[in-house]
mmCIF file of C-alpha atoms in Angstrom:
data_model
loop_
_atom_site.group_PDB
_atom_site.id
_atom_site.type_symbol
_atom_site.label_atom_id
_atom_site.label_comp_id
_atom_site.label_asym_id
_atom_site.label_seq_id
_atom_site.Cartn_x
_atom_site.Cartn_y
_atom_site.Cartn_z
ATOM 1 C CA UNK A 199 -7.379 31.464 16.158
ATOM 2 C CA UNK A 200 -5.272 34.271 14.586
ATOM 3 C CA UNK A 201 -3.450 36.672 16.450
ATOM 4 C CA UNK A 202 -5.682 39.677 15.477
ATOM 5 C CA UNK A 203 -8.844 37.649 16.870
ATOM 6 C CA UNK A 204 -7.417 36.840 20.239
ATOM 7 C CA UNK A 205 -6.261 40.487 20.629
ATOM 8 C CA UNK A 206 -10.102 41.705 19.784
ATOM 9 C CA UNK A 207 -11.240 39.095 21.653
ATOM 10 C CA UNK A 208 -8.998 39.770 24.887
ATOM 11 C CA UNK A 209 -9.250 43.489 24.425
ATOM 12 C CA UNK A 210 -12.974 44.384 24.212
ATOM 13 C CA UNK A 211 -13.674 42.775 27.948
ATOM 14 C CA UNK A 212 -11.049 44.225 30.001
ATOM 15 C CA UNK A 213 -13.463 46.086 32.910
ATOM 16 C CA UNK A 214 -11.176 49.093 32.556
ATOM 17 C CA UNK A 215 -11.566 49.645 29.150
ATOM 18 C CA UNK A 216 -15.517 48.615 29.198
ATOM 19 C CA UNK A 217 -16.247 51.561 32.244
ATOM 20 C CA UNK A 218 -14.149 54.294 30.010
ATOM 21 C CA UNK A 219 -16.382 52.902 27.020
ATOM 22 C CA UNK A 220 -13.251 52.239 24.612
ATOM 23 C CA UNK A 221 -14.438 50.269 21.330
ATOM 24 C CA UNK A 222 -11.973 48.709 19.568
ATOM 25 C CA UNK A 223 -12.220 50.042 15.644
ATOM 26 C CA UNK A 224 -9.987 47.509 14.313
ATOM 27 C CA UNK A 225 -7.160 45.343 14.974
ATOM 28 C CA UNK A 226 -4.405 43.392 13.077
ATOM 29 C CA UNK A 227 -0.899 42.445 12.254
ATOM 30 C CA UNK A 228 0.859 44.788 15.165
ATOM 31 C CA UNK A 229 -1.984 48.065 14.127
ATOM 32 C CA UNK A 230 -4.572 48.626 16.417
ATOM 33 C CA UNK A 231 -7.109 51.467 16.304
ATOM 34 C CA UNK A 232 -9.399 52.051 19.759
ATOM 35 C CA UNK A 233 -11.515 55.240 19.969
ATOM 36 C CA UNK A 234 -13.901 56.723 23.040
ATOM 37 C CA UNK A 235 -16.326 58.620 23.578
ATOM 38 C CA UNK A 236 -16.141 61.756 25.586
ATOM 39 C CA UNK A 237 -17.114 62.030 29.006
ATOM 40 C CA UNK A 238 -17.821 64.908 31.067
ATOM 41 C CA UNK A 239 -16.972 62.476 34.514
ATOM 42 C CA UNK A 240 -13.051 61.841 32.600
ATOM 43 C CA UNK A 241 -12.238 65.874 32.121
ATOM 44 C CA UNK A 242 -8.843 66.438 34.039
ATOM 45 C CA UNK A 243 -9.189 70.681 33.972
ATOM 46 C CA UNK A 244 -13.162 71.890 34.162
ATOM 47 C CA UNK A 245 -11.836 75.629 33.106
ATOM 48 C CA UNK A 246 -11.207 74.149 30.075
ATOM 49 C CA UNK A 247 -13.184 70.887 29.767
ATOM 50 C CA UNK A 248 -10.122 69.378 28.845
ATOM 51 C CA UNK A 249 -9.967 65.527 29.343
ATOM 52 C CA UNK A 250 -7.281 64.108 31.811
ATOM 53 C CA UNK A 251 -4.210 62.432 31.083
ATOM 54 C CA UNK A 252 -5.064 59.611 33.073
ATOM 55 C CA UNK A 253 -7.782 58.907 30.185
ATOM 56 C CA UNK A 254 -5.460 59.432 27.226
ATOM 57 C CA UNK A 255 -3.182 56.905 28.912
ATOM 58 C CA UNK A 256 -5.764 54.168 29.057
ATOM 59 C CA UNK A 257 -6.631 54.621 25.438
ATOM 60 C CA UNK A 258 -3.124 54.420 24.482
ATOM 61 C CA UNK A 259 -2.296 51.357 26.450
ATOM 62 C CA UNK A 260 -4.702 49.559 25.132
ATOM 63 C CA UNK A 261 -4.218 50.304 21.900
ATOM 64 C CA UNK A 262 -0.576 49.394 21.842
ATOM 65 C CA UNK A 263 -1.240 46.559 23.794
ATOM 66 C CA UNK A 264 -3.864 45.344 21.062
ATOM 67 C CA UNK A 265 -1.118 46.404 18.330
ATOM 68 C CA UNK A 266 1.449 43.897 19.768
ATOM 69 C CA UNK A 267 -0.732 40.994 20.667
ATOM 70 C CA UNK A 268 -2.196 41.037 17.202
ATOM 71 C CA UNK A 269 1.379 41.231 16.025
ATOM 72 C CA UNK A 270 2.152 37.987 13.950
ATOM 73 C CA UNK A 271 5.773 36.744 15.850
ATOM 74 C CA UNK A 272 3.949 37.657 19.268
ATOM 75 C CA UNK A 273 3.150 34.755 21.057
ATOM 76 C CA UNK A 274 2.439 36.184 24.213
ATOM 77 C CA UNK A 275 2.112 39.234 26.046
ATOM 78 C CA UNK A 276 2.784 39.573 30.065
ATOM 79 C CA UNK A 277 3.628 43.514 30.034
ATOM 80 C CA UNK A 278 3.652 46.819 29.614
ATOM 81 C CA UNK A 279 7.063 47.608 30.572
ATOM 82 C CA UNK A 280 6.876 51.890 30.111
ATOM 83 C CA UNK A 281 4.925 53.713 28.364
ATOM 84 C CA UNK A 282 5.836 57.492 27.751
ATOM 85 C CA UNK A 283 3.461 59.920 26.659
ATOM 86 C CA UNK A 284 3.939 63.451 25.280
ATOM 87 C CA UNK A 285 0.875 65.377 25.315
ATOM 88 C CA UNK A 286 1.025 67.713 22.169
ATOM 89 C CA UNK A 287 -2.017 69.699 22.737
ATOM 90 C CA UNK A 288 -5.351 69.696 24.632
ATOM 91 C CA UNK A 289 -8.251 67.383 23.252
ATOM 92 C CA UNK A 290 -10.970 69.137 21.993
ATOM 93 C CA UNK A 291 -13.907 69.095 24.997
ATOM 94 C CA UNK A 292 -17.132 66.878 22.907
ATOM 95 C CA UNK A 293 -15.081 65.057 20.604
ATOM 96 C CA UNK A 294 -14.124 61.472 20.549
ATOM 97 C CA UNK A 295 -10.535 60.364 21.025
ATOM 98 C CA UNK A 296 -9.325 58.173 18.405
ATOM 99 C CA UNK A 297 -5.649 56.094 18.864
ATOM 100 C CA UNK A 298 -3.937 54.187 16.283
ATOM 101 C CA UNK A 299 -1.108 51.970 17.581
ATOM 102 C CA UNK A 300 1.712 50.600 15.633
ATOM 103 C CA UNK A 301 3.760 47.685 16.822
ATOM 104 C CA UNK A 302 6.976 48.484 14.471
ATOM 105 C CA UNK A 303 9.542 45.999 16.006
ATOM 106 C CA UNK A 304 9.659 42.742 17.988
ATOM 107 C CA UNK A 305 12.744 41.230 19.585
ATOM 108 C CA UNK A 306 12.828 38.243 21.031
ATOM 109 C CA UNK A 307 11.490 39.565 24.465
ATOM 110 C CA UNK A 308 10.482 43.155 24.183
ATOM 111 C CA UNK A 309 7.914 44.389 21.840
ATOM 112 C CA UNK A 310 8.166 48.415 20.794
ATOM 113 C CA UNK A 311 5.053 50.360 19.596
ATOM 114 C CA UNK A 312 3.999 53.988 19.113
ATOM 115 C CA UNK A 313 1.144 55.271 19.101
ATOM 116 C CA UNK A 314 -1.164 58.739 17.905
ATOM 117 C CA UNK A 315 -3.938 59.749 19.376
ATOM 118 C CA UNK A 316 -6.516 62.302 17.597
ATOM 119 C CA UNK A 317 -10.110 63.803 17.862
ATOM 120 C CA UNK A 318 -11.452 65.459 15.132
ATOM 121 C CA UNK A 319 -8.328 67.162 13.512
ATOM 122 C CA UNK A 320 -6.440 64.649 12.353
ATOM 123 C CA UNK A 321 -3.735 66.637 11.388
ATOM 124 C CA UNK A 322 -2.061 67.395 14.643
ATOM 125 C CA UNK A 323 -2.411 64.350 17.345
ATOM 126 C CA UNK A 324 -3.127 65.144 20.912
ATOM 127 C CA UNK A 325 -0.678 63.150 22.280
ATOM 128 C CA UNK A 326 2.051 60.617 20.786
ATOM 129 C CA UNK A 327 3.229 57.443 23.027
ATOM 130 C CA UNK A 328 6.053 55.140 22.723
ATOM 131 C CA UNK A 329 5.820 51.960 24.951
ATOM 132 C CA UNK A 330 7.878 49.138 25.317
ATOM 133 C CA UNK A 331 6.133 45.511 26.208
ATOM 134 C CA UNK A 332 7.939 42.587 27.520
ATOM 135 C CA UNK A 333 6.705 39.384 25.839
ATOM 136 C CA UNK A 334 7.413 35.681 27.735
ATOM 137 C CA UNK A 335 6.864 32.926 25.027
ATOM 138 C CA UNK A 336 6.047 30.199 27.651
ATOM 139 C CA UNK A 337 3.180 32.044 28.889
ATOM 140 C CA UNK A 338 -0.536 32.147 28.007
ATOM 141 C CA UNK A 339 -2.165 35.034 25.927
ATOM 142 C CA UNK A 340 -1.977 37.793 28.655
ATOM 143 C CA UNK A 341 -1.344 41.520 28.343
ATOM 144 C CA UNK A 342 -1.223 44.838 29.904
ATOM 145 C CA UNK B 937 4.693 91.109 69.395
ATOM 146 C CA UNK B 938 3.202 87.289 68.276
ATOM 147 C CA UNK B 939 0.522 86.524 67.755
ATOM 148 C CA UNK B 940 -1.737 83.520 69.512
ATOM 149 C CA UNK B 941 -1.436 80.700 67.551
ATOM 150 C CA UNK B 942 -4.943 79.990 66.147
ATOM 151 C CA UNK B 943 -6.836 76.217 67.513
ATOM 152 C CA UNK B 944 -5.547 73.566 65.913
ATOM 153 C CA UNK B 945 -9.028 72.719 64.641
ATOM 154 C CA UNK B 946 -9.095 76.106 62.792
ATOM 155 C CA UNK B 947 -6.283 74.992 61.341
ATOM 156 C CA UNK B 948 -6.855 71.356 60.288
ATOM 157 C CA UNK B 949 -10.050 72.602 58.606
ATOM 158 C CA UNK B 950 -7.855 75.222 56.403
ATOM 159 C CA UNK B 951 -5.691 72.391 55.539
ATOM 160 C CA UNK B 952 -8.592 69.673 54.484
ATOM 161 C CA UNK B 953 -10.829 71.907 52.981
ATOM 162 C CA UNK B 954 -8.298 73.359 50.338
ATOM 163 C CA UNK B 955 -7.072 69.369 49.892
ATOM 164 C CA UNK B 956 -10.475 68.875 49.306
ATOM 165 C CA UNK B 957 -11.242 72.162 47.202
ATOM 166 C CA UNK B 958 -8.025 71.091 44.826
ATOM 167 C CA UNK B 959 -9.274 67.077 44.785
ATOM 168 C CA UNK B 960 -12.365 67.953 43.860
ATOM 169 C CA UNK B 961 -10.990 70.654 40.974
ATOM 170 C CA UNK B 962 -10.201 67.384 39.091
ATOM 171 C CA UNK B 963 -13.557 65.414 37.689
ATOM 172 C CA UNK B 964 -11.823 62.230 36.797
ATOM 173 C CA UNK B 965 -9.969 61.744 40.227
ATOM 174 C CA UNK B 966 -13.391 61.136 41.320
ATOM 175 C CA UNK B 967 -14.469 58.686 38.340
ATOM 176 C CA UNK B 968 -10.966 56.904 39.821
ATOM 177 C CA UNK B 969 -11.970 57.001 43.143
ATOM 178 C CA UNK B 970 -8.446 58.459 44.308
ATOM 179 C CA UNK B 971 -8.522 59.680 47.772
ATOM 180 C CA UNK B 972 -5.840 61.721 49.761
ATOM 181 C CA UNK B 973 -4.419 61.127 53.234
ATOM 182 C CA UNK B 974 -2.755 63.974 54.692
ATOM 183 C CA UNK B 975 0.156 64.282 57.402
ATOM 184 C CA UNK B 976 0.612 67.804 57.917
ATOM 185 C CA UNK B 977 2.035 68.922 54.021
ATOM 186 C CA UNK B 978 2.703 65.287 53.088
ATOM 187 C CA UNK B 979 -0.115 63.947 50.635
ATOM 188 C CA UNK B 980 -0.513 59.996 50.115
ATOM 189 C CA UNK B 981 -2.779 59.290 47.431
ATOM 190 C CA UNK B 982 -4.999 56.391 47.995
ATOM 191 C CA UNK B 983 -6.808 53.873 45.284
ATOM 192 C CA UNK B 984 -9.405 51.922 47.133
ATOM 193 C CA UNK B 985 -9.416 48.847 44.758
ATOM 194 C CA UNK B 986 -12.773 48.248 42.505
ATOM 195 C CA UNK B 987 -13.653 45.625 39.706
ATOM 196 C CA UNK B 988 -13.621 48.307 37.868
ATOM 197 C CA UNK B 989 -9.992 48.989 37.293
ATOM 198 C CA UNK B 990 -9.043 45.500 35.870
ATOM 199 C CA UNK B 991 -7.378 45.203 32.788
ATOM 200 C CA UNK B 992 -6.234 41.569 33.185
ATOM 201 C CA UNK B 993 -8.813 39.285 34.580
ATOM 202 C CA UNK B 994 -6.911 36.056 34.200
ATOM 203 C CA UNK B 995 -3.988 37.222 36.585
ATOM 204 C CA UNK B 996 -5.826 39.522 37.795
ATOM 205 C CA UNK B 997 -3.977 42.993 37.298
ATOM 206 C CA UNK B 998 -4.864 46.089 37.445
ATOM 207 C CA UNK B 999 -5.169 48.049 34.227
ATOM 208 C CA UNK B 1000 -1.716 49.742 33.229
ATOM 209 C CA UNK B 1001 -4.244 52.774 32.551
ATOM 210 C CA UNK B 1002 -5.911 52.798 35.574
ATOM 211 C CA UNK B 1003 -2.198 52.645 37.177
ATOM 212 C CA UNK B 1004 -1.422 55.822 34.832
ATOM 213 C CA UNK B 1005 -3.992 57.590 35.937
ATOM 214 C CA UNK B 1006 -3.505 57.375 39.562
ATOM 215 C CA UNK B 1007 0.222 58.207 39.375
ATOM 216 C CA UNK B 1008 -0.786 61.247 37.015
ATOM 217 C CA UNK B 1009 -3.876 62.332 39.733
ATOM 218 C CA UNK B 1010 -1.482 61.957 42.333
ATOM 219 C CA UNK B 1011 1.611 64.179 40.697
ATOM 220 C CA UNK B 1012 -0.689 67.096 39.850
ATOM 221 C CA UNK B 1013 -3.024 67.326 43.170
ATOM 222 C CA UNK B 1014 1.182 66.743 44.653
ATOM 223 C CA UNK B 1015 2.224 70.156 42.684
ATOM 224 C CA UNK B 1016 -0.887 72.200 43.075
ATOM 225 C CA UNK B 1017 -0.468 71.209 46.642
ATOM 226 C CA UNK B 1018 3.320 72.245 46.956
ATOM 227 C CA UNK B 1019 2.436 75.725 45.416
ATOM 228 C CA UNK B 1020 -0.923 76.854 47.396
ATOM 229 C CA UNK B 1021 0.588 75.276 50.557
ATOM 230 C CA UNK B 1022 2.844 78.192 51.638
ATOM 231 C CA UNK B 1023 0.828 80.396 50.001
ATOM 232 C CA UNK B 1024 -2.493 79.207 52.361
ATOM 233 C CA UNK B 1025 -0.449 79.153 55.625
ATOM 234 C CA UNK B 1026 1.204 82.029 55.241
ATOM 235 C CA UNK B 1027 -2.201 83.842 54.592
ATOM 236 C CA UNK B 1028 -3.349 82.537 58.155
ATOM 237 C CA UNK B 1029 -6.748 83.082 59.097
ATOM 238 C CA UNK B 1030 -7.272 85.508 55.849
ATOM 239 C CA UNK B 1031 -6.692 82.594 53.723
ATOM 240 C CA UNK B 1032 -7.813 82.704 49.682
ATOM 241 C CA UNK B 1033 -10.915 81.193 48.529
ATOM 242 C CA UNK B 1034 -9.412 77.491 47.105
ATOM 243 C CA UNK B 1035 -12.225 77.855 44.491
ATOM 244 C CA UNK B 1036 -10.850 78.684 40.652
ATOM 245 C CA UNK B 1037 -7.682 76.584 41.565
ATOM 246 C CA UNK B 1038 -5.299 76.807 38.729
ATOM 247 C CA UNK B 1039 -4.089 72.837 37.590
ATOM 248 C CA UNK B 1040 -0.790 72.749 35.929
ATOM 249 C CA UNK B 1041 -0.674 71.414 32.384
ATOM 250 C CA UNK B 1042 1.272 67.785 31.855
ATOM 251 C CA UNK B 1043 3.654 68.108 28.854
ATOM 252 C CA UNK B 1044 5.318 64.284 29.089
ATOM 253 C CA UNK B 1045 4.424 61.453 31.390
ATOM 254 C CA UNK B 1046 6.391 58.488 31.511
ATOM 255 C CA UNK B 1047 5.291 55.464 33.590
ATOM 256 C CA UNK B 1048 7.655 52.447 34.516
ATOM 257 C CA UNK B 1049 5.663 48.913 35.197
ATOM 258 C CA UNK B 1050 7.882 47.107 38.044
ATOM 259 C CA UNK B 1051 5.358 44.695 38.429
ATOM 260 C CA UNK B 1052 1.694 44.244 37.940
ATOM 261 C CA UNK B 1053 -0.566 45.846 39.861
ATOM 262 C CA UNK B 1054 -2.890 43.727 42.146
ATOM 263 C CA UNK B 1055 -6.098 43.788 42.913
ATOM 264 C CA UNK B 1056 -6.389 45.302 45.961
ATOM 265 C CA UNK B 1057 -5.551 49.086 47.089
ATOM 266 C CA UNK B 1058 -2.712 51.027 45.798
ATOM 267 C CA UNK B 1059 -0.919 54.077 47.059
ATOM 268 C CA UNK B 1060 0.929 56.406 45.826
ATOM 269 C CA UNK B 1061 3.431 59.470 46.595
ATOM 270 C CA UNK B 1062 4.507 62.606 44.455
ATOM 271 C CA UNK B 1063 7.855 64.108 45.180
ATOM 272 C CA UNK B 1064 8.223 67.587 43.043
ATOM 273 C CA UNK B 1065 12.126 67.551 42.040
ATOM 274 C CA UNK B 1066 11.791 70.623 40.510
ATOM 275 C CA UNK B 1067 9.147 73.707 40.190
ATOM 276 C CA UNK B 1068 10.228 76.374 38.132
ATOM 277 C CA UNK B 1069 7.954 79.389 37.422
ATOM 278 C CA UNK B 1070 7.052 78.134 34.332
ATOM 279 C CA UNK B 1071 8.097 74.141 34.347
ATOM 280 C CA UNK B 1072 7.790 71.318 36.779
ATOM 281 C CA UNK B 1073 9.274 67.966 36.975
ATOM 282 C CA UNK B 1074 7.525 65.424 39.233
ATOM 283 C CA UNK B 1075 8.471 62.029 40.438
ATOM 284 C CA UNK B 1076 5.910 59.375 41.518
ATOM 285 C CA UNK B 1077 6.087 56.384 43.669
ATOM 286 C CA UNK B 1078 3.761 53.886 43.855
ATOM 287 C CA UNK B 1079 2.923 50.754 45.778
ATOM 288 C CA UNK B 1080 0.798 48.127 47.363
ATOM 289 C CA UNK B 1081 1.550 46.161 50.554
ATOM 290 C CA UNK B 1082 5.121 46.948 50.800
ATOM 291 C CA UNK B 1083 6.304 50.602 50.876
ATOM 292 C CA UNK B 1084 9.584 49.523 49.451
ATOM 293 C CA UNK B 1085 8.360 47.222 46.793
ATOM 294 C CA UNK B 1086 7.137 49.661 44.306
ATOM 295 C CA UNK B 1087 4.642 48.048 41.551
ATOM 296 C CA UNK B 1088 5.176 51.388 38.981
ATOM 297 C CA UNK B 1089 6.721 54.801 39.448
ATOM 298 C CA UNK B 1090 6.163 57.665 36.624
ATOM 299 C CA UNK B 1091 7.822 60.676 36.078
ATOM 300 C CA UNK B 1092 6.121 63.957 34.386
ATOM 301 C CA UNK B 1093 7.009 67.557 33.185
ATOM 302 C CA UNK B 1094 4.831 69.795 33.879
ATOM 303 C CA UNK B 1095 3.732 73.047 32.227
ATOM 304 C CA UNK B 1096 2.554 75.833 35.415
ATOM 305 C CA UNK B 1097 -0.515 77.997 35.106
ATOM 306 C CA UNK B 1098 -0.158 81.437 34.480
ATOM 307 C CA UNK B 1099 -0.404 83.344 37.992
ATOM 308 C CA UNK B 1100 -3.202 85.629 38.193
ATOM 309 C CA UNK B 1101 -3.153 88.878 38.402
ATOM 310 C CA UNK B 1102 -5.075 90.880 41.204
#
């Protein structure tokens, strides 16, 4: 099986991502695109309707997590090792949260990805990550 | 001349019910299930473990989202807290109305994985290193069974809400 199948495969039943409703758009060769829905029960700041971190985080874990297990020189994922995330401005309350991870370099026991994450204006993200994974090559298909 | 200090049941129920108020300002903290234990100012943040919070099922782990989440729900309710707590007990007995809390805005959040989380409860502490008028940096600590043996810690800037005017 290739690398992009087991990450779609391991990715779309995590219980985590299944109760925050993430969907995984598409996924291959260290790129990984996940998207949810918005959800009045996920908002972080009611004044605002703004969705909270905590959500955006998810997303973007997953996502780069996808991006480096369907990387093709990834054997094996154990971990995210830190993820950092700069939130650029607030989500727009109603509109799904798109975010496209890019696993842009692999050693030969840490994996580095960023990652965007937009709603409907795709010209500004809400919030960019960089994370760092820590791959062991004697251990089974197993991430975040 | 003092005055009597007011029963310490008066008191307690300040306390809880703007804990409460500020908890329940936050929607998703709910959808987490994060509670809050309080000793006098100090907050402990508490995630009773669910099935729901997974991410690995082979190990299994809890999701390095779910983990995110908690640490962030636990450093802002840990600033709002640090800010309206003087402010409530110095008001005594004429204390505001905790309704229309203001939540400070997170600019950057970084979270550190030290190990993986298992599935059981997890608890977590906010320590605010610094609170400007306008910026905030908060440190996190988290763990399960051993206080010392921290499974992630985060830190986070945070922007502050505008004060409001009388």
């Amino acid at each position: 099986m290739a690398s992009s199948d087991i990450a779609r495969q391991f990715m779309s039943n995590l219980p985590y991502n299944v109760a925050l409703g993430i969907e995984i758009d598409d996924v291959r060769d260290g790129r990984a695109q996940m998207s949810m829905p918005y959800d009045d029960r996920f908002v972080g700041n009611p004044a605002q309707g703004v969705l909270h971190g905590g959500v955006v985080s998810a997303l973007m874990d997953s996502s780069a997590g996808a991006a480096v297990l369907s990387h093709p020189d990834v054997m094996s994922v154990v971990a995210t090792l830190d993820l950092r995330i700069d939130y650029l401005r607030a989500a727009t309350p109603g509109q799904r949260l798109i975010a496209r991870a890019h696993c842009y370099h692999v050693s030969r026991s840490v994996a580095f990805v960023s990652v965007q994450t937009f709603d409907d204006n795709t010209d500004l993200p809400v919030a960019t990550a960089a994370g760092a994974f820590a791959m062991d090559g004697s251990a089974g298909k197993e991430a975040t | 001349m003092s005055r009597r200090p007011e029963p310490m049941q008066v008191v307690k129920q300040r306390r809880d019910g703007l804990l409460s108020a500020l908890v329940q300002t936050i929607p998703f903290a709910a959808f987490l299930g994060v509670q809050f234990d309080r000793r006098g100012d100090e907050l402990t943040a508490v995630l009773p473990y669910r099935d729901m919070l997974i991410g690995n099922p082979m190990l299994p782990a809890l999701h390095g989202g779910a983990t995110a989440g908690f640490l962030e729900v636990t450093a802002v309710v840990g600033l709002t807290w640090s800010i309206l707590w003087p402010q409530v007990e110095a008001a005594g007995e004429d204390a505001p109305d905790p309704a229309g809390i203001a939540l400070p805005k997170t600019i950057d959040f970084t979270v550190d994985y030290l190990r993986s989380g298992l599935p059981r409860d997890a608890y977590a502490r906010a320590r605010v290193n610094r609170s400007g008028r306008r910026y905030a940096s908060v440190h996190v600590e988290g763990w399960q069974d051993n206080r010392s043996r921290l499974f992630a810690q985060a830190t986070g800037h945070f922007l502050m809400p505008e004060p409001k005017d009388g």
